Amino acid sequence: MSLAPALQSLPALSHSTPLSRAVDYMRISVTDRCNERCLYCLPEQFQAWTPREDILTYEEILAIVEVAVERGFKHFRVTGGEPLVRRDLPYFLKKLIETPGVETVQLSTNGTRLPEMAGDLYEAGLRRLNISLDALDPARYREITRGDVWPVLAGIRIAKALGFTSIKLNTVLIRHKNENEIWPLVEFAASLQIPIRFIELMPVSLTEMLTEENFLPVGEVMAMLADRDKLIPQDAKLGHGPAKYYRLKKTGALVGFIGALTNLHFCESCNKVRLTADGNLRPCLGNHGEFDLKRALRPALDKEGLRASLNQALAEKPPEHAFRNNWQPQRIMTAIGG
Ligand code: SAM
């Protein structure tokens, strides 16, 4: 299992321009559990879940957030696993949103539970959603995720009607699986006036489909879209992530591209760290280093210890990911937090 051969011909990531990385964005995984089994993410028979007692409580996460805010963090994304499968998530979101110094809170979800939960999320104060959607066709969607697309589509419409101010769609690109879905997804996003981002497959799981044959570079997708419509580059940054955006002239769609592997400048502006569900701070998805925060939380809160670990993680944030170097994941994406 490797994407490496497909990438051998690419030059190294570039640091020709200086790193401009004020790290102020934390992705918080609240669970490693998920109710879907995406081909590129979770092996179907996967059972090695983190024991529940090892997963941080909401209070422990909030203690970390307080210290992160002191250190200049402003933007937080709640993710997983699938965050909507964790009990009382709206309670946690409300607390997080109300934490002084927290400027934006976003939620990444597969959307399957949005129909029943969107109202509670909105009431908790959440206004920003990123929703994974790899296909519109129900059979294709099921093939990729092993789930049903209809609750996701219903959830997107409900969220839109409720008035969430930022809704974005995320599509992971898989050659031979969802190439034919790309244009329908663009039109769907345009019809709802919500941005859609296409994400290159990353070698962050243990599934067999992470091969060079399945890798579809964002450049190819841009060329595919350019055959149908004119791509107008957008200067404005949308949110706090690494996507580059284009407006499609005729459809009006706003399309983002996340080329973690083929964009040679990808890491230069990386502004984030990840907090795993079991309390490790990971400064880079594509490097194995993690800093254990739980020992500063249990048996009792040690704020100085948290500050020291956070400072160390930031000081040791690698300049770039190592996905090109025949990368072998040690922890899968759901355990780290997407
Ligand atoms: N369950 C939530 C969701 O579906 O958005 C949050 C967690 S999920 C791991 C976060 C994002 O990571 C999703 O957009 C997912 O498609 C993406 N992802 C997972 N495995 C990936 C891989 N191997 N390559 C690229 N993106 C991946």
Short mmCIF file of C-alpha atoms and ligand atoms in Angstrom, two decimals:
data_model
loop_
_atom_site.label_atom_id
_atom_site.label_comp_id
_atom_site.label_asym_id
_atom_site.label_seq_id
_atom_site.Cartn_x
_atom_site.Cartn_y
_atom_site.Cartn_z
CA MET A 1 0.00 0.00 0.00
CA SER A 2 1.66 3.17 -1.12
CA LEU A 3 1.06 6.30 -3.10
CA ALA A 4 4.79 6.84 -3.25
CA PRO A 5 5.56 5.55 -6.77
CA ALA A 6 3.10 8.03 -8.27
CA LEU A 7 4.96 10.82 -6.55
CA GLN A 8 8.57 9.87 -7.14
CA SER A 9 8.78 12.00 -10.25
CA LEU A 10 7.71 15.16 -8.44
CA PRO A 11 10.31 17.60 -7.17
CA ALA A 12 10.67 18.09 -3.42
CA LEU A 13 8.33 20.45 -1.62
CA SER A 14 9.57 23.96 -2.04
CA HIS A 15 10.79 26.39 0.56
CA SER A 16 11.85 28.95 -1.97
CA THR A 17 9.51 31.36 -0.25
CA PRO A 18 9.82 31.68 3.51
CA LEU A 19 7.46 29.78 5.77
CA SER A 20 4.65 32.10 6.80
CA ARG A 21 3.11 30.08 9.53
CA ALA A 22 1.35 31.73 12.42
CA VAL A 23 -0.12 28.58 13.91
CA ASP A 24 -3.55 29.54 15.24
CA TYR A 25 -5.81 26.70 14.12
CA MET A 26 -6.51 23.48 16.03
CA ARG A 27 -8.44 20.48 14.76
CA ILE A 28 -9.99 18.62 17.62
CA SER A 29 -10.97 14.99 17.18
CA VAL A 30 -13.72 14.15 19.66
CA THR A 31 -13.91 10.47 18.71
CA ASP A 32 -12.17 7.92 16.53
CA ARG A 33 -15.48 6.12 15.89
CA CYS A 34 -17.34 6.51 12.60
CA ASN A 35 -20.63 5.26 11.22
CA GLU A 36 -19.27 5.03 7.67
CA ARG A 37 -16.42 3.02 6.18
CA CYS A 38 -14.93 5.13 3.40
CA LEU A 39 -12.68 3.09 1.14
CA TYR A 40 -9.73 5.42 1.66
CA CYS A 41 -10.18 5.90 5.37
CA LEU A 42 -11.43 2.99 7.48
CA PRO A 43 -10.89 -0.68 6.65
CA GLU A 44 -14.31 -2.38 6.67
CA GLN A 45 -13.46 -4.86 9.42
CA PHE A 46 -11.63 -2.29 11.56
CA GLN A 47 -12.15 -2.93 15.27
CA ALA A 48 -9.11 -1.35 16.97
CA TRP A 49 -11.06 1.51 18.53
CA THR A 50 -9.52 3.59 21.28
CA PRO A 51 -10.87 2.37 24.64
CA ARG A 52 -13.53 4.83 25.82
CA GLU A 53 -11.69 5.65 29.03
CA ASP A 54 -8.72 6.85 26.99
CA ILE A 55 -10.79 9.37 25.05
CA LEU A 56 -10.63 12.91 26.42
CA THR A 57 -13.70 14.20 28.21
CA TYR A 58 -15.22 17.44 26.94
CA GLU A 59 -13.92 19.22 30.07
CA GLU A 60 -10.38 18.00 29.34
CA ILE A 61 -10.60 19.25 25.76
CA LEU A 62 -11.86 22.63 26.96
CA ALA A 63 -8.91 22.90 29.36
CA ILE A 64 -6.58 22.39 26.39
CA VAL A 65 -8.50 24.98 24.36
CA GLU A 66 -8.08 27.57 27.15
CA VAL A 67 -4.32 27.11 27.10
CA ALA A 68 -4.26 27.12 23.29
CA VAL A 69 -6.13 30.43 23.26
CA GLU A 70 -3.49 31.93 25.60
CA ARG A 71 -0.91 30.83 23.04
CA GLY A 72 -2.73 32.62 20.19
CA PHE A 73 -5.03 29.92 18.81
CA LYS A 74 -8.26 31.42 17.45
CA HIS A 75 -9.78 28.88 15.10
CA PHE A 76 -11.02 25.43 16.00
CA ARG A 77 -12.47 22.59 13.96
CA VAL A 78 -14.30 19.73 15.61
CA THR A 79 -13.81 16.47 13.77
CA GLY A 80 -13.25 12.75 14.19
CA GLY A 81 -13.98 9.92 13.31
CA GLU A 82 -17.51 11.16 12.93
CA PRO A 83 -18.11 13.83 15.58
CA LEU A 84 -21.90 13.50 15.37
CA VAL A 85 -21.71 9.97 16.78
CA ARG A 86 -20.32 11.28 20.08
CA ARG A 87 -22.98 11.86 22.71
CA ASP A 88 -23.86 15.44 23.72
CA LEU A 89 -21.81 17.06 20.98
CA PRO A 90 -24.04 20.20 20.89
CA TYR A 91 -23.27 20.71 24.60
CA PHE A 92 -19.54 20.63 23.87
CA LEU A 93 -19.85 22.90 20.85
CA LYS A 94 -21.73 25.50 22.86
CA LYS A 95 -19.02 25.50 25.54
CA LEU A 96 -16.30 25.73 22.92
CA ILE A 97 -18.01 28.58 21.07
CA GLU A 98 -18.47 30.45 24.36
CA THR A 99 -14.82 30.08 25.41
CA PRO A 100 -13.27 33.57 25.51
CA GLY A 101 -10.75 34.03 22.71
CA VAL A 102 -12.28 31.38 20.45
CA GLU A 103 -13.14 33.21 17.21
CA THR A 104 -14.37 30.48 14.90
CA VAL A 105 -15.64 26.96 15.42
CA GLN A 106 -16.27 24.66 12.48
CA LEU A 107 -17.52 21.10 12.34
CA SER A 108 -16.41 18.43 9.87
CA THR A 109 -19.03 15.75 9.36
CA ASN A 110 -20.08 13.07 6.94
CA GLY A 111 -23.55 14.60 7.22
CA THR A 112 -25.41 11.35 7.80
CA ARG A 113 -26.84 12.55 11.11
CA LEU A 114 -27.50 16.12 10.09
CA PRO A 115 -31.23 15.62 9.43
CA GLU A 116 -31.87 14.92 13.11
CA MET A 117 -29.03 17.02 14.58
CA ALA A 118 -28.70 20.18 12.47
CA GLY A 119 -31.27 22.05 14.60
CA ASP A 120 -29.45 21.29 17.88
CA LEU A 121 -26.11 22.23 16.34
CA TYR A 122 -27.51 25.55 15.17
CA GLU A 123 -29.04 26.21 18.57
CA ALA A 124 -25.66 25.51 20.18
CA GLY A 125 -24.32 28.45 18.17
CA LEU A 126 -22.55 26.54 15.42
CA ARG A 127 -22.63 28.29 12.03
CA ARG A 128 -19.92 26.53 10.02
CA LEU A 129 -20.12 23.06 8.55
CA ASN A 130 -17.81 21.06 6.29
CA ILE A 131 -19.66 18.11 4.85
CA SER A 132 -18.00 15.17 3.12
CA LEU A 133 -19.70 14.16 -0.12
CA ASP A 134 -17.79 11.89 -2.48
CA ALA A 135 -20.63 11.12 -4.92
CA LEU A 136 -24.23 12.05 -5.65
CA ASP A 137 -25.19 8.80 -7.27
CA PRO A 138 -26.52 6.55 -4.48
CA ALA A 139 -24.78 3.39 -5.73
CA ARG A 140 -21.44 5.20 -6.15
CA TYR A 141 -21.80 6.84 -2.76
CA ARG A 142 -22.48 3.45 -1.17
CA GLU A 143 -19.54 1.87 -2.95
CA ILE A 144 -17.20 4.53 -1.56
CA THR A 145 -18.63 5.01 1.94
CA ARG A 146 -20.78 1.89 2.52
CA GLY A 147 -23.55 4.30 3.53
CA ASP A 148 -26.64 6.06 2.13
CA VAL A 149 -26.37 9.40 0.37
CA TRP A 150 -29.96 10.55 0.93
CA PRO A 151 -29.58 11.61 4.61
CA VAL A 152 -26.48 13.59 3.65
CA LEU A 153 -28.30 15.41 0.85
CA ALA A 154 -31.29 16.04 3.11
CA GLY A 155 -28.91 17.26 5.85
CA ILE A 156 -27.21 19.72 3.50
CA ARG A 157 -30.57 21.22 2.50
CA ILE A 158 -31.75 21.39 6.11
CA ALA A 159 -28.53 23.11 7.19
CA LYS A 160 -28.87 25.57 4.35
CA ALA A 161 -32.49 26.32 5.30
CA LEU A 162 -31.58 26.78 8.96
CA GLY A 163 -29.14 29.52 8.02
CA PHE A 164 -25.67 28.08 8.65
CA THR A 165 -23.46 30.84 7.30
CA SER A 166 -20.67 28.64 5.98
CA ILE A 167 -21.32 25.24 4.44
CA LYS A 168 -18.61 23.61 2.36
CA LEU A 169 -18.55 20.26 0.62
CA ASN A 170 -15.45 18.05 0.62
CA THR A 171 -14.83 15.41 -2.03
CA VAL A 172 -11.87 13.04 -1.90
CA LEU A 173 -10.69 12.24 -5.43
CA ILE A 174 -10.41 8.59 -6.38
CA ARG A 175 -9.56 7.60 -9.92
CA HIS A 176 -12.07 5.19 -11.48
CA LYS A 177 -14.44 5.69 -8.54
CA ASN A 178 -15.72 9.23 -8.58
CA GLU A 179 -14.29 10.93 -11.67
CA ASN A 180 -17.75 10.86 -13.25
CA GLU A 181 -19.23 12.40 -10.14
CA ILE A 182 -17.07 15.51 -10.24
CA TRP A 183 -19.15 17.57 -12.66
CA PRO A 184 -22.54 16.61 -11.11
CA LEU A 185 -21.09 17.54 -7.69
CA VAL A 186 -19.93 20.92 -9.02
CA GLU A 187 -23.39 21.61 -10.44
CA PHE A 188 -25.04 20.48 -7.22
CA ALA A 189 -22.82 22.79 -5.14
CA ALA A 190 -23.48 25.67 -7.56
CA SER A 191 -27.24 25.11 -7.36
CA LEU A 192 -27.07 25.52 -3.58
CA GLN A 193 -24.45 28.29 -3.78
CA ILE A 194 -22.04 26.46 -1.56
CA PRO A 195 -18.33 25.91 -2.21
CA ILE A 196 -16.97 22.47 -3.00
CA ARG A 197 -13.39 21.34 -2.44
CA PHE A 198 -11.62 18.47 -4.16
CA ILE A 199 -9.03 16.73 -2.01
CA GLU A 200 -6.17 14.56 -3.15
CA LEU A 201 -5.98 11.12 -1.70
CA MET A 202 -3.41 11.01 1.10
CA PRO A 203 -1.64 7.93 2.45
CA VAL A 204 -3.15 8.29 5.91
CA SER A 205 -4.92 5.00 6.36
CA LEU A 206 -4.22 1.31 6.20
CA THR A 207 -6.60 0.52 3.38
CA GLU A 208 -5.47 -1.26 0.24
CA MET A 209 -6.96 1.29 -2.09
CA LEU A 210 -4.31 3.92 -1.34
CA THR A 211 -2.34 3.12 -4.47
CA GLU A 212 -0.91 5.13 -7.31
CA GLU A 213 -3.61 3.74 -9.65
CA ASN A 214 -6.30 5.36 -7.51
CA PHE A 215 -4.51 8.67 -7.11
CA LEU A 216 -6.16 11.50 -9.06
CA PRO A 217 -4.16 14.75 -8.90
CA VAL A 218 -6.05 18.01 -8.49
CA GLY A 219 -4.29 19.36 -11.59
CA GLU A 220 -6.08 16.79 -13.71
CA VAL A 221 -9.43 17.73 -12.20
CA MET A 222 -8.77 21.41 -12.87
CA ALA A 223 -8.05 20.56 -16.50
CA MET A 224 -11.24 18.47 -16.64
CA LEU A 225 -13.30 21.38 -15.30
CA ALA A 226 -11.54 23.85 -17.59
CA ASP A 227 -12.83 21.85 -20.58
CA ARG A 228 -16.37 22.75 -19.52
CA ASP A 229 -16.05 26.16 -17.95
CA LYS A 230 -13.54 28.92 -17.32
CA LEU A 231 -11.73 28.79 -13.98
CA ILE A 232 -11.18 32.23 -12.50
CA PRO A 233 -8.63 32.22 -9.65
CA GLN A 234 -9.92 33.75 -6.42
CA ASP A 235 -7.54 35.65 -4.21
CA ALA A 236 -9.70 35.64 -1.14
CA LYS A 237 -9.01 32.91 1.39
CA LEU A 238 -12.12 31.07 2.49
CA GLY A 239 -11.82 29.72 6.02
CA HIS A 240 -8.53 28.67 7.55
CA GLY A 241 -7.52 25.67 5.49
CA PRO A 242 -5.13 25.08 2.58
CA ALA A 243 -7.59 25.10 -0.35
CA LYS A 244 -6.97 27.25 -3.45
CA TYR A 245 -10.23 28.55 -4.87
CA TYR A 246 -11.54 29.23 -8.36
CA ARG A 247 -14.88 30.58 -9.56
CA LEU A 248 -16.35 28.79 -12.57
CA LYS A 249 -17.52 31.48 -14.94
CA LYS A 250 -20.70 29.89 -16.34
CA THR A 251 -21.96 27.71 -13.48
CA GLY A 252 -20.92 30.23 -10.82
CA ALA A 253 -19.56 27.37 -8.70
CA LEU A 254 -16.84 28.14 -6.18
CA VAL A 255 -14.40 25.25 -6.34
CA GLY A 256 -11.40 24.65 -4.06
CA PHE A 257 -8.49 22.30 -4.58
CA ILE A 258 -6.49 20.68 -1.80
CA GLY A 259 -3.42 19.21 -3.41
CA ALA A 260 -1.59 17.92 -0.37
CA LEU A 261 0.68 15.81 -2.54
CA THR A 262 1.11 17.67 -5.80
CA ASN A 263 1.08 21.26 -4.56
CA LEU A 264 4.75 21.84 -3.85
CA HIS A 265 4.01 24.84 -1.65
CA PHE A 266 1.36 23.04 0.38
CA CYS A 267 3.11 23.14 3.77
CA GLU A 268 4.45 26.67 3.59
CA SER A 269 1.33 28.23 5.03
CA CYS A 270 0.23 25.36 7.27
CA ASN A 271 -1.31 27.00 10.29
CA LYS A 272 -2.66 24.01 12.21
CA VAL A 273 -2.11 21.32 14.77
CA ARG A 274 -4.31 18.33 15.52
CA LEU A 275 -5.55 17.13 18.88
CA THR A 276 -6.25 13.40 18.77
CA ALA A 277 -9.27 11.91 20.54
CA ASP A 278 -6.94 10.28 23.07
CA GLY A 279 -5.16 13.51 23.95
CA ASN A 280 -2.06 13.73 21.79
CA LEU A 281 -1.10 16.90 20.03
CA ARG A 282 0.11 16.26 16.52
CA PRO A 283 1.77 19.21 14.78
CA CYS A 284 1.74 17.55 11.33
CA LEU A 285 -0.51 14.91 9.78
CA GLY A 286 2.36 13.70 7.61
CA ASN A 287 4.96 13.23 10.36
CA HIS A 288 4.63 10.76 13.20
CA GLY A 289 5.59 13.06 16.10
CA GLU A 290 2.95 13.54 18.82
CA PHE A 291 2.99 15.22 22.23
CA ASP A 292 1.10 13.58 25.07
CA LEU A 293 -1.19 16.13 26.73
CA LYS A 294 -3.10 13.60 28.80
CA ARG A 295 -0.36 13.35 31.36
CA ALA A 296 -0.98 17.05 32.08
CA LEU A 297 -4.71 16.34 32.47
CA ARG A 298 -4.80 13.16 34.52
CA PRO A 299 -4.93 12.51 37.42
CA ALA A 300 -5.22 16.30 37.85
CA LEU A 301 -5.07 19.34 35.60
CA ASP A 302 -1.54 20.73 35.30
CA LYS A 303 -1.84 23.92 33.25
CA GLU A 304 1.90 24.53 33.26
CA GLY A 305 2.41 21.04 31.87
CA LEU A 306 -0.13 21.73 29.11
CA ARG A 307 1.56 25.00 28.23
CA ALA A 308 4.97 23.32 28.08
CA SER A 309 3.73 20.50 25.81
CA LEU A 310 1.91 22.93 23.51
CA ASN A 311 5.02 25.11 23.24
CA GLN A 312 7.15 22.08 22.48
CA ALA A 313 4.73 20.83 19.81
CA LEU A 314 4.77 24.25 18.13
CA ALA A 315 8.54 24.53 18.34
CA GLU A 316 8.90 21.11 16.77
CA LYS A 317 6.28 21.49 14.03
CA PRO A 318 8.01 19.98 11.00
CA PRO A 319 8.54 22.27 8.00
CA GLU A 320 6.78 19.84 5.67
CA HIS A 321 4.96 16.52 5.50
CA ALA A 322 6.77 13.29 4.68
CA PHE A 323 4.05 11.74 2.48
CA ARG A 324 6.50 11.48 -0.40
CA ASN A 325 9.03 9.41 1.48
CA ASN A 326 7.32 6.05 1.14
CA TRP A 327 5.19 7.10 4.09
CA GLN A 328 3.70 4.33 6.22
CA PRO A 329 0.99 5.52 8.60
CA GLN A 330 1.26 4.35 12.19
CA ARG A 331 -2.10 5.76 13.25
CA ILE A 332 -5.00 5.97 10.85
CA MET A 333 -6.80 9.19 9.99
CA THR A 334 -9.82 8.53 12.22
CA ALA A 335 -7.52 8.08 15.21
CA ILE A 336 -5.63 11.29 14.43
CA GLY A 337 -8.60 13.39 13.38
CA GLY A 338 -9.34 14.54 9.84
N1 SAM B 1 -16.29 12.13 9.56
C1 SAM B 1 -15.99 13.50 9.26
C2 SAM B 1 -16.09 13.76 7.79
O1 SAM B 1 -16.50 12.86 7.04
O2 SAM B 1 -15.78 14.89 7.36
C3 SAM B 1 -14.68 14.02 9.83
C4 SAM B 1 -13.47 13.12 9.77
S1 SAM B 1 -12.90 12.72 8.16
C5 SAM B 1 -11.48 11.74 8.56
C6 SAM B 1 -12.25 14.28 7.63
C7 SAM B 1 -11.90 14.39 6.17
O3 SAM B 1 -10.79 13.57 5.90
C8 SAM B 1 -13.00 13.97 5.23
O4 SAM B 1 -13.23 14.99 4.28
C9 SAM B 1 -12.43 12.74 4.58
O5 SAM B 1 -12.94 12.55 3.32
C10 SAM B 1 -10.94 13.03 4.61
N2 SAM B 1 -10.08 11.85 4.45
C11 SAM B 1 -10.10 10.69 5.13
N3 SAM B 1 -9.18 9.83 4.66
C12 SAM B 1 -8.54 10.48 3.65
C13 SAM B 1 -7.49 10.12 2.75
N4 SAM B 1 -6.92 8.91 2.78
N5 SAM B 1 -7.07 11.03 1.86
C14 SAM B 1 -7.66 12.25 1.80
N6 SAM B 1 -8.65 12.65 2.61
C15 SAM B 1 -9.10 11.77 3.52
#
